[in-house]
């Protein structure tokens, strides 16, 4: 099936908007409703960080469901760039995909704020302490700790997306690929979420952060350069992950598959064997 650029743009916009609605929505639930009376040990009702990792995983799954058929559900500029760099996606389409992702993320954040507005102003009337509902912040000051975290997390994400979608690696991947990618995001959050909030997606982080700035939030991360880490780190990480997968898994599988199917020249051993 072939779709128009405008249709692909809208699919990425809606898919990323849904991603942010559920993702930032679950963080808003945990943060804004953390106080209960009487207090409940362990945030049993809100779920705390456990709910956040589950919520973001389901957010990815719902974004894939709504946009996957038309655009392939990139929902992430780092994924789009890595796919284009490795020849899986035309560079000509990258601008409208990335534009849709950033606009969708911005709109998703705006809707979350609108839904929770009354509670939000009661919890943080000065909008000084809750930008973290929208975007990520470092656990350790400085550029490099968060940057390394984002590179590793996004490399894992990209390599596993390719592994799940590779028909030579997972022949039945199309049937359960969306769920598998959601589990990957959950796993990254569970294993690496503490260092920089596992943004692993420039649009997911910068789009809502821009909304926070426009909406009048303070301490947005623009004043001290924090915003750069979840933009640059995921792009580098996605490229690294794609190159590692192609070099050590994808190409060997392709070479073996071509040889098994009797493609001349794919494997010198094939020619030698068939010349006897």
Coordinates of N, CA and C in Angstrom, one line a residue, residues 41 60 98 117 134 217 220-221:
X41 N 0.9 3.2 52.3 CA 2.4 2.9 52.1 C 2.6 2.3 50.7
X60 N 3.4 3.1 24.1 CA 4.0 2.7 22.8 C 3.1 1.8 22.0
X98 N 9.3 13.4 11.0 CA 9.9 14.0 12.2 C 9.0 15.2 12.6
X117 N -5.6 20.0 34.5 CA -5.3 21.4 34.8 C -5.8 21.8 36.2
X134 N 6.3 16.0 32.1 CA 6.4 16.1 30.6 C 7.7 15.6 30.1
X217 N 5.7 27.0 32.5 CA 6.4 26.2 33.5 C 7.7 26.8 33.8
X220 N 12.5 24.3 33.2 CA 12.1 23.4 32.1 C 13.3 22.7 31.6
X221 N 14.5 23.0 32.0 CA 15.7 22.4 31.4 C 16.3 23.1 30.3

